[in-house]
Coordinates of N, CA and C in Angstrom, one line a residue:
M120 N 0.9 -1.2 0.0 CA 0.0 0.0 0.0 C 0.9 1.3 0.0
T121 N 0.7 2.1 -1.0 CA 1.5 3.3 -1.1 C 0.9 4.4 -0.1
R122 N 1.7 5.3 0.3 CA 1.3 6.3 1.2 C 0.4 7.3 0.5
I123 N -0.6 7.8 1.1 CA -1.5 8.8 0.6 C -1.0 10.2 0.8
V124 N -1.0 11.0 -0.3 CA -0.5 12.4 -0.2 C -1.7 13.3 -0.7
L125 N -2.0 14.3 0.1 CA -3.1 15.2 -0.2 C -2.5 16.6 -0.3
F126 N -3.2 17.4 -1.2 CA -2.8 18.8 -1.5 C -4.0 19.7 -1.3
D127 N -3.8 20.8 -0.7 CA -4.8 21.9 -0.7 C -4.7 22.5 -2.1
V128 N -5.7 23.3 -2.5 CA -5.7 24.0 -3.8 C -5.2 25.4 -3.7
D129 N -6.0 26.3 -3.1 CA -5.6 27.8 -3.2 C -4.5 28.1 -2.3
G130 N -3.4 28.7 -2.8 CA -2.2 29.0 -2.1 C -1.2 27.9 -2.2
V131 N -1.6 26.8 -2.9 CA -0.7 25.6 -3.1 C -0.7 25.3 -4.6
L132 N -1.7 24.6 -5.1 CA -1.8 24.2 -6.5 C -2.3 25.3 -7.4
V133 N -3.0 26.3 -6.8 CA -3.4 27.5 -7.6 C -3.0 28.7 -6.9
H134 N -2.3 29.6 -7.7 CA -1.9 30.9 -7.2 C -3.2 31.8 -7.1
G135 N -3.5 32.3 -6.0 CA -4.7 33.2 -5.9 C -4.8 33.6 -4.5
Y136 N -5.9 33.1 -3.8 CA -6.0 33.4 -2.4 C -4.8 32.6 -1.7
H137 N -4.2 33.3 -0.7 CA -3.1 32.7 0.0 C -3.2 33.2 1.5
A138 N -2.8 32.3 2.4 CA -2.8 32.6 3.8 C -2.0 33.9 4.1
R139 N -1.0 34.1 3.3 CA -0.1 35.3 3.5 C -0.6 36.3 2.4
P140 N -1.1 37.5 2.8 CA -1.7 38.4 1.8 C -0.7 38.9 0.8
E141 N 0.6 38.9 1.1 CA 1.6 39.4 0.2 C 1.8 38.4 -1.0
K142 N 1.4 37.2 -0.8 CA 1.5 36.2 -1.8 C 0.2 36.0 -2.7
Q143 N -0.8 36.7 -2.4 CA -2.0 36.6 -3.1 C -1.9 37.1 -4.5
I144 N -2.5 36.4 -5.4 CA -2.7 36.9 -6.8 C -4.2 37.1 -7.0
R145 N -4.6 38.4 -7.1 CA -6.1 38.7 -7.0 C -6.8 38.4 -8.3
W146 N -7.9 37.7 -8.2 CA -8.8 37.5 -9.4 C -9.7 38.6 -9.7
D147 N -9.9 39.5 -8.6 CA -10.9 40.6 -8.7 C -10.3 41.9 -9.0
E148 N -9.0 42.0 -9.4 CA -8.3 43.3 -9.6 C -9.1 44.2 -10.5
N149 N -9.7 43.7 -11.6 CA -10.4 44.5 -12.6 C -11.9 44.3 -12.5
L150 N -12.4 43.8 -11.4 CA -13.8 43.5 -11.3 C -14.7 44.7 -11.4
L151 N -14.3 45.9 -10.9 CA -15.1 47.1 -11.0 C -15.1 47.5 -12.4
A152 N -14.0 47.6 -13.1 CA -13.9 48.0 -14.5 C -14.7 47.0 -15.4
D153 N -14.5 45.7 -15.2 CA -15.1 44.7 -16.1 C -16.6 44.5 -15.9
L154 N -17.0 44.4 -14.6 CA -18.4 44.0 -14.3 C -19.1 45.0 -13.5
G155 N -18.4 46.1 -13.1 CA -19.1 47.2 -12.3 C -19.4 46.8 -10.9
V156 N -18.6 45.9 -10.3 CA -18.8 45.5 -8.9 C -17.5 45.8 -8.1
D157 N -17.7 46.6 -7.1 CA -16.6 47.0 -6.2 C -16.1 45.7 -5.5
P158 N -14.8 45.4 -5.7 CA -14.3 44.1 -5.1 C -14.3 44.1 -3.6
E159 N -14.1 45.3 -3.0 CA -14.1 45.4 -1.5 C -15.5 45.1 -1.0
R160 N -16.5 45.7 -1.6 CA -17.9 45.4 -1.2 C -18.2 43.9 -1.4
F161 N -17.7 43.4 -2.5 CA -18.0 42.0 -2.8 C -17.4 41.1 -1.7
K162 N -16.2 41.4 -1.3 CA -15.6 40.6 -0.2 C -16.4 40.8 1.1
S163 N -16.7 42.0 1.5 CA -17.3 42.2 2.8 C -18.8 41.7 2.8
E164 N -19.5 41.9 1.7 CA -20.9 41.6 1.7 C -21.2 40.2 1.1
F165 N -20.3 39.6 0.4 CA -20.5 38.2 -0.1 C -19.5 37.2 0.5
I166 N -18.2 37.4 0.2 CA -17.3 36.4 0.6 C -17.3 36.2 2.1
Y167 N -17.2 37.2 2.9 CA -17.1 37.1 4.4 C -18.5 36.9 5.0
D168 N -19.5 36.8 4.2 CA -20.8 36.6 4.8 C -21.4 35.3 4.2
I169 N -22.2 35.3 3.2 CA -23.0 34.1 2.8 C -22.1 33.1 2.2
F170 N -21.0 33.5 1.6 CA -20.1 32.5 0.9 C -19.4 31.6 1.9
I171 N -18.8 32.2 2.9 CA -18.1 31.5 3.9 C -19.1 30.7 4.9
K172 N -20.2 31.4 5.2 CA -21.1 30.8 6.1 C -21.9 29.7 5.6
K173 N -22.3 29.8 4.3 CA -23.2 28.8 3.7 C -22.8 28.1 2.4
V174 N -22.2 28.9 1.5 CA -21.8 28.3 0.2 C -20.7 27.3 0.3
I175 N -19.6 27.6 1.1 CA -18.4 26.8 1.1 C -18.7 25.5 1.8
V176 N -19.8 25.4 2.6 CA -20.1 24.2 3.3 C -21.3 23.5 2.7
G177 N -21.7 24.0 1.5 CA -22.7 23.3 0.7 C -24.2 23.5 1.2
Q178 N -24.4 24.5 2.0 CA -25.8 24.7 2.4 C -26.7 25.4 1.3
I179 N -26.1 26.2 0.5 CA -26.8 26.8 -0.7 C -25.7 26.8 -1.8
S180 N -26.2 26.9 -3.0 CA -25.3 26.9 -4.2 C -24.7 28.3 -4.4
L181 N -23.6 28.3 -5.1 CA -23.0 29.5 -5.5 C -23.9 30.4 -6.2
L182 N -24.6 29.9 -7.2 CA -25.5 30.7 -8.1 C -26.6 31.3 -7.3
E183 N -27.2 30.5 -6.4 CA -28.3 31.1 -5.5 C -27.8 32.2 -4.7
A184 N -26.6 32.1 -4.1 CA -26.0 33.1 -3.3 C -25.7 34.4 -4.1
L185 N -25.2 34.2 -5.3 CA -24.9 35.3 -6.2 C -26.2 36.0 -6.6
D186 N -27.3 35.2 -6.9 CA -28.6 35.8 -7.2 C -29.1 36.7 -6.1
R187 N -28.8 36.3 -4.8 CA -29.3 37.1 -3.7 C -28.5 38.4 -3.5
T188 N -27.2 38.3 -3.8 CA -26.3 39.4 -3.4 C -26.0 40.4 -4.5
L189 N -25.8 39.9 -5.7 CA -25.3 40.8 -6.8 C -26.1 42.0 -7.1
P190 N -27.5 41.9 -7.1 CA -28.3 43.1 -7.4 C -28.0 44.2 -6.5
G191 N -27.8 43.9 -5.2 CA -27.5 44.9 -4.2 C -26.1 45.5 -4.4
L192 N -25.3 44.9 -5.2 CA -23.9 45.5 -5.5 C -23.9 46.2 -6.8
G193 N -25.1 46.3 -7.4 CA -25.2 47.0 -8.7 C -25.0 46.2 -10.0
Y194 N -24.9 44.9 -9.8 CA -24.7 44.1 -11.0 C -26.0 43.6 -11.6
R195 N -26.2 43.8 -12.9 CA -27.5 43.5 -13.5 C -27.4 42.4 -14.5
G196 N -26.2 41.8 -14.7 CA -26.0 40.7 -15.6 C -26.4 39.4 -15.0
P197 N -26.2 38.3 -15.8 CA -26.5 37.0 -15.3 C -25.5 36.5 -14.3
S198 N -26.0 35.9 -13.2 CA -25.1 35.3 -12.2 C -24.2 34.3 -12.8
M199 N -24.6 33.5 -13.8 CA -23.8 32.5 -14.4 C -22.6 33.2 -15.1
A200 N -22.8 34.3 -15.7 CA -21.7 35.0 -16.3 C -20.7 35.5 -15.3
F201 N -21.2 36.0 -14.2 CA -20.3 36.5 -13.1 C -19.5 35.3 -12.6
A202 N -20.1 34.2 -12.4 CA -19.4 33.0 -11.9 C -18.4 32.6 -12.9
G203 N -18.7 32.6 -14.2 CA -17.7 32.3 -15.2 C -16.5 33.2 -15.2
Y204 N -16.7 34.5 -15.0 CA -15.6 35.4 -14.9 C -14.7 35.1 -13.7
W205 N -15.4 34.8 -12.5 CA -14.6 34.5 -11.3 C -13.8 33.3 -11.5
L206 N -14.4 32.2 -12.0 CA -13.7 30.9 -12.2 C -12.5 31.1 -13.1
S207 N -12.7 31.7 -14.2 CA -11.6 31.9 -15.2 C -10.5 32.7 -14.8
H208 N -10.8 33.8 -13.9 CA -9.8 34.7 -13.5 C -9.1 34.1 -12.2
D209 N -9.6 33.1 -11.6 CA -9.0 32.5 -10.4 C -8.4 31.1 -10.7
S210 N -7.7 31.0 -11.9 CA -7.2 29.7 -12.3 C -5.8 29.8 -12.7
N211 N -5.0 30.5 -11.9 CA -3.6 30.7 -12.2 C -2.8 29.5 -11.5
V212 N -2.7 28.5 -12.3 CA -2.1 27.2 -11.7 C -0.7 27.3 -11.4
N213 N -0.3 26.6 -10.3 CA 1.1 26.5 -10.0 C 1.7 25.3 -10.8
Q214 N 2.1 25.6 -12.0 CA 2.6 24.6 -12.9 C 3.8 23.8 -12.4
P215 N 4.8 24.4 -11.9 CA 5.9 23.6 -11.4 C 5.5 22.6 -10.3
L216 N 4.6 22.9 -9.5 CA 4.1 21.9 -8.5 C 3.3 20.9 -9.1
L217 N 2.4 21.3 -10.1 CA 1.6 20.3 -10.8 C 2.5 19.3 -11.6
D218 N 3.6 19.8 -12.1 CA 4.6 18.9 -12.7 C 5.2 17.9 -11.8
V219 N 5.4 18.3 -10.5 CA 5.9 17.4 -9.5 C 4.8 16.3 -9.2
V220 N 3.6 16.8 -9.0 CA 2.5 15.9 -8.8 C 2.4 14.9 -9.9
A221 N 2.5 15.3 -11.1 CA 2.5 14.4 -12.2 C 3.6 13.3 -12.1
Q222 N 4.7 13.7 -11.7 CA 5.8 12.8 -11.5 C 5.5 11.8 -10.4
L223 N 4.9 12.3 -9.3 CA 4.6 11.4 -8.2 C 3.5 10.4 -8.7
K224 N 2.6 10.8 -9.6 CA 1.6 9.9 -10.1 C 2.2 8.8 -10.9
T225 N 3.2 9.1 -11.7 CA 3.9 8.1 -12.6 C 4.5 7.0 -11.8
V226 N 4.9 7.2 -10.5 CA 5.5 6.2 -9.7 C 4.5 5.6 -8.7
G227 N 3.2 5.8 -9.0 CA 2.1 5.1 -8.3 C 1.7 5.7 -7.0
T228 N 2.0 7.0 -6.8 CA 1.6 7.6 -5.5 C 0.1 7.9 -5.6
T229 N -0.6 7.6 -4.4 CA -2.0 7.9 -4.3 C -2.2 9.3 -3.9
L230 N -2.9 10.1 -4.8 CA -3.0 11.6 -4.6 C -4.4 12.0 -4.5
Y231 N -4.7 12.9 -3.5 CA -6.0 13.5 -3.3 C -5.9 15.0 -3.2
L232 N -7.0 15.6 -3.4 CA -7.2 17.1 -3.1 C -8.0 17.2 -1.8
A233 N -7.5 18.1 -0.9 CA -8.2 18.4 0.4 C -8.4 19.9 0.4
T234 N -9.6 20.4 0.2 CA -9.7 21.8 -0.1 C -11.1 22.3 0.3
N235 N -11.1 23.6 0.7 CA -12.4 24.3 0.9 C -12.9 24.9 -0.4
Q236 N -13.9 24.3 -1.0 CA -14.4 24.7 -2.2 C -15.9 24.5 -2.2
E237 N -16.6 25.3 -3.0 CA -18.0 25.1 -3.3 C -18.1 24.2 -4.5
H238 N -19.3 23.7 -4.9 CA -19.4 22.6 -5.9 C -19.0 23.1 -7.3
M239 N -19.4 24.3 -7.7 CA -19.1 24.7 -9.0 C -17.6 24.8 -9.3
R240 N -16.9 25.4 -8.4 CA -15.4 25.6 -8.6 C -14.8 24.2 -8.5
A241 N -15.2 23.3 -7.6 CA -14.7 22.0 -7.5 C -14.8 21.3 -8.9
Q242 N -15.9 21.4 -9.5 CA -16.1 20.8 -10.8 C -15.2 21.5 -11.9
W243 N -15.0 22.8 -11.8 CA -14.1 23.5 -12.7 C -12.7 23.0 -12.5
L244 N -12.2 22.9 -11.3 CA -10.9 22.4 -11.0 C -10.7 21.0 -11.6
W245 N -11.7 20.2 -11.4 CA -11.6 18.8 -11.8 C -11.6 18.6 -13.3
Q246 N -12.5 19.3 -14.0 CA -12.6 19.1 -15.4 C -11.9 20.2 -16.3
Q247 N -12.1 21.5 -16.0 CA -11.5 22.5 -16.8 C -10.0 22.6 -16.6
L248 N -9.6 22.5 -15.4 CA -8.1 22.6 -15.1 C -7.5 21.2 -15.1
K249 N -8.3 20.2 -15.3 CA -7.8 18.8 -15.5 C -7.2 18.2 -14.3
F250 N -7.5 18.7 -13.1 CA -7.0 18.1 -11.9 C -7.4 16.6 -11.8
G251 N -8.6 16.3 -12.4 CA -9.0 14.9 -12.4 C -8.1 13.9 -13.0
E252 N -7.2 14.5 -13.9 CA -6.2 13.6 -14.5 C -5.1 13.2 -13.6
L253 N -4.9 13.9 -12.5 CA -3.8 13.7 -11.6 C -4.2 13.1 -10.3
F254 N -5.4 13.5 -9.8 CA -5.8 13.1 -8.4 C -6.9 12.0 -8.5
E255 N -7.0 11.2 -7.4 CA -8.0 10.1 -7.3 C -9.3 10.7 -7.0
D256 N -9.4 11.7 -6.2 CA -10.7 12.3 -5.7 C -10.4 13.6 -5.1
M257 N -11.5 14.4 -4.9 CA -11.4 15.7 -4.3 C -12.3 15.7 -3.1
F258 N -11.7 16.0 -1.9 CA -12.5 16.1 -0.7 C -12.7 17.6 -0.4
H259 N -13.8 18.1 -1.0 CA -14.0 19.6 -0.9 C -15.1 19.8 0.1
S260 N -15.1 21.0 0.8 CA -15.9 21.3 1.9 C -17.4 21.2 1.7
A261 N -17.8 21.7 0.5 CA -19.3 21.7 0.2 C -19.8 20.2 0.1
R262 N -18.9 19.3 -0.3 CA -19.3 17.9 -0.4 C -19.4 17.3 1.0
I263 N -18.6 17.7 1.9 CA -18.5 17.2 3.2 C -19.4 17.8 4.2
G264 N -19.7 19.1 4.0 CA -20.6 19.8 4.9 C -19.8 20.5 6.0
H265 N -18.5 20.4 6.0 CA -17.6 21.1 6.9 C -16.4 21.6 6.2
A266 N -15.8 22.7 6.7 CA -14.6 23.2 6.1 C -13.4 23.0 7.0
K267 N -12.3 22.9 6.4 CA -11.0 22.9 7.2 C -10.9 24.2 7.9
P268 N -10.5 24.3 9.1 CA -9.8 23.3 9.9 C -10.7 22.5 10.9
A269 N -12.0 22.5 10.7 CA -12.9 21.8 11.6 C -12.6 20.3 11.7
K270 N -12.7 19.8 12.9 CA -12.4 18.4 13.1 C -13.3 17.5 12.3
P271 N -14.7 17.8 12.1 CA -15.5 16.9 11.3 C -15.0 16.7 9.9
Y272 N -14.4 17.8 9.4 CA -13.8 17.7 8.0 C -12.8 16.5 8.0
F273 N -11.8 16.6 8.9 CA -10.8 15.5 8.9 C -11.3 14.2 9.3
D274 N -12.3 14.1 10.1 CA -13.0 12.8 10.5 C -13.5 12.2 9.2
W275 N -14.2 13.0 8.4 CA -14.9 12.5 7.2 C -13.8 12.0 6.2
V276 N -12.8 12.8 6.0 CA -11.7 12.4 5.0 C -11.1 11.1 5.5
S277 N -10.7 11.0 6.8 CA -10.0 9.9 7.3 C -10.9 8.6 7.2
N278 N -12.2 8.8 7.4 CA -13.1 7.7 7.3 C -13.1 7.2 5.8
R279 N -13.1 8.2 4.9 CA -13.1 7.8 3.5 C -11.9 7.1 3.1
L280 N -10.7 7.5 3.6 CA -9.5 6.9 3.2 C -9.3 5.5 3.9
G281 N -9.9 5.3 5.0 CA -9.7 4.0 5.7 C -8.4 3.9 6.4
R282 N -8.2 2.8 7.0 CA -7.0 2.5 7.8 C -5.7 2.6 6.9
Q283 N -4.7 3.3 7.3 CA -3.5 3.4 6.5 C -2.3 2.9 7.3
A284 N -1.3 2.4 6.6 CA -0.1 1.9 7.2 C 0.8 3.1 7.7
E285 N 0.7 4.2 7.0 CA 1.4 5.4 7.3 C 0.5 6.6 7.4
P286 N 0.8 7.6 8.2 CA -0.1 8.8 8.3 C -0.2 9.5 6.9
P287 N -1.3 9.9 6.5 CA -1.4 10.7 5.3 C -0.5 11.9 5.3
L288 N 0.1 12.3 4.2 CA 1.0 13.4 4.1 C 0.2 14.5 3.4
F289 N 0.2 15.7 4.0 CA -0.7 16.8 3.6 C 0.0 18.1 3.5
F290 N -0.2 18.8 2.4 CA 0.4 20.1 2.2 C -0.7 21.2 2.1
D291 N -0.6 22.2 3.0 CA -1.6 23.3 3.0 C -0.8 24.6 3.4
D292 N -1.3 25.8 2.9 CA -0.6 27.0 3.1 C -1.0 27.7 4.5
R293 N -2.1 27.2 5.1 CA -2.6 27.8 6.3 C -2.1 27.1 7.6
E294 N -1.5 27.9 8.4 CA -1.0 27.4 9.7 C -2.0 26.7 10.5
D295 N -3.2 27.3 10.7 CA -4.2 26.7 11.5 C -4.7 25.4 11.0
I296 N -4.8 25.2 9.7 CA -5.2 24.0 9.1 C -4.1 22.9 9.2
V297 N -2.9 23.3 9.1 CA -1.7 22.4 9.3 C -1.8 21.8 10.7
K298 N -2.0 22.7 11.7 CA -2.0 22.3 13.1 C -3.2 21.4 13.3
A299 N -4.4 21.6 12.7 CA -5.5 20.8 12.9 C -5.3 19.4 12.3
A300 N -4.6 19.4 11.1 CA -4.3 18.1 10.5 C -3.3 17.3 11.4
R301 N -2.4 17.9 11.9 CA -1.4 17.2 12.8 C -2.1 16.7 14.1
A302 N -3.0 17.5 14.6 CA -3.8 17.0 15.8 C -4.6 15.8 15.4
H303 N -4.9 15.7 14.2 CA -5.7 14.5 13.7 C -4.9 13.3 13.4
G304 N -3.6 13.5 13.5 CA -2.7 12.3 13.3 C -2.0 12.3 11.9
W305 N -2.3 13.3 11.1 CA -1.7 13.4 9.8 C -0.3 14.0 9.9
E306 N 0.6 13.7 8.9 CA 1.8 14.5 8.8 C 1.5 15.7 7.9
A307 N 1.5 16.9 8.4 CA 1.1 18.1 7.6 C 2.3 19.0 7.5
V308 N 2.4 19.6 6.4 CA 3.5 20.5 6.1 C 2.9 21.9 5.6
Q309 N 3.4 23.0 6.2 CA 2.9 24.3 5.7 C 3.6 24.6 4.4
Y310 N 2.8 24.8 3.4 CA 3.4 25.1 2.1 C 3.8 26.6 1.9
E311 N 5.0 26.8 1.6 CA 5.5 28.2 1.3 C 6.0 28.2 -0.2
G312 N 6.6 27.1 -0.6 CA 7.1 27.1 -2.0 C 7.4 25.7 -2.4
L313 N 7.8 25.5 -3.6 CA 8.0 24.2 -4.2 C 8.9 23.3 -3.4
E314 N 9.9 23.9 -2.8 CA 10.9 23.0 -2.1 C 10.3 22.4 -0.8
D315 N 9.2 22.9 -0.3 CA 8.5 22.3 0.8 C 8.0 20.9 0.4
V316 N 7.7 20.7 -0.9 CA 7.2 19.4 -1.4 C 8.5 18.6 -1.8
T317 N 9.2 19.1 -2.7 CA 10.4 18.4 -3.3 C 11.4 18.0 -2.3
G318 N 11.5 18.9 -1.2 CA 12.5 18.6 -0.2 C 12.1 17.7 0.9
H319 N 10.8 17.3 0.9 CA 10.3 16.4 1.9 C 11.0 15.0 1.7
P320 N 11.5 14.4 2.7 CA 12.3 13.2 2.5 C 11.5 12.1 1.8
W321 N 10.2 11.9 2.1 CA 9.4 10.8 1.5 C 9.2 11.1 0.0
I322 N 8.9 12.4 -0.2 CA 8.6 12.8 -1.6 C 9.9 12.7 -2.4
A323 N 11.0 13.2 -1.9 CA 12.3 13.2 -2.6 C 12.7 11.7 -3.0
Q324 N 12.4 10.8 -2.1 CA 12.7 9.4 -2.4 C 11.8 8.9 -3.5
R325 N 10.6 9.3 -3.6 CA 9.7 8.9 -4.7 C 10.2 9.5 -6.0
L326 N 10.5 10.8 -5.9 CA 11.0 11.5 -7.1 C 12.3 10.9 -7.7
S327 N 13.1 10.4 -6.8 CA 14.4 9.8 -7.3 C 14.1 8.6 -8.1
I328 N 13.0 7.9 -8.0 CA 12.6 6.8 -8.8 C 12.4 7.2 -10.2
V329 N 11.8 8.4 -10.4 CA 11.5 9.0 -11.7 C 12.8 9.2 -12.5
K330 N 13.8 9.7 -11.8 CA 15.1 10.0 -12.4 C 15.8 8.7 -12.7

């Protein structure tokens, strides 16, 4: 049985939102000019409200939440078009890391995604960005009904993975999530850059097989 390795998405496999603000690559930089929506109001009235409270844990859909919120922000277009803009502008993949993931896959490593996502973006990541070609499954928060770092999230994933000979190895950019994963018995590494993955002894040993 090969060891299971899990990766977070944002701040790890996709450049965009990051636990450290100075590393963030904004998807909404031209939101006001392109769609007429103030990005700061969108954050405060949508992201930090209904999105985090309900959408990310699957209580309501992204489109329903956008339908409720966007008119109050002055947007008169279709919510589907807004969602498409968001998804396409928040897809700056970390190609060097994905290349390493692909190498790990070639030597039989069992790979999963462990991420806080709503359903529409999860599908976008899986199909449009082709993460489904690299990973066995995606454990996203809307599917589970709980978001990292909540214990029920890790309980659900561990139950899904079943008994393992070695603790799952997990890479995430958020310190609080890394700590929660460790408390759950996983080996968790806070991701800052590519060397956090390639320099990990277990990963390095697997990559040496490729060479």
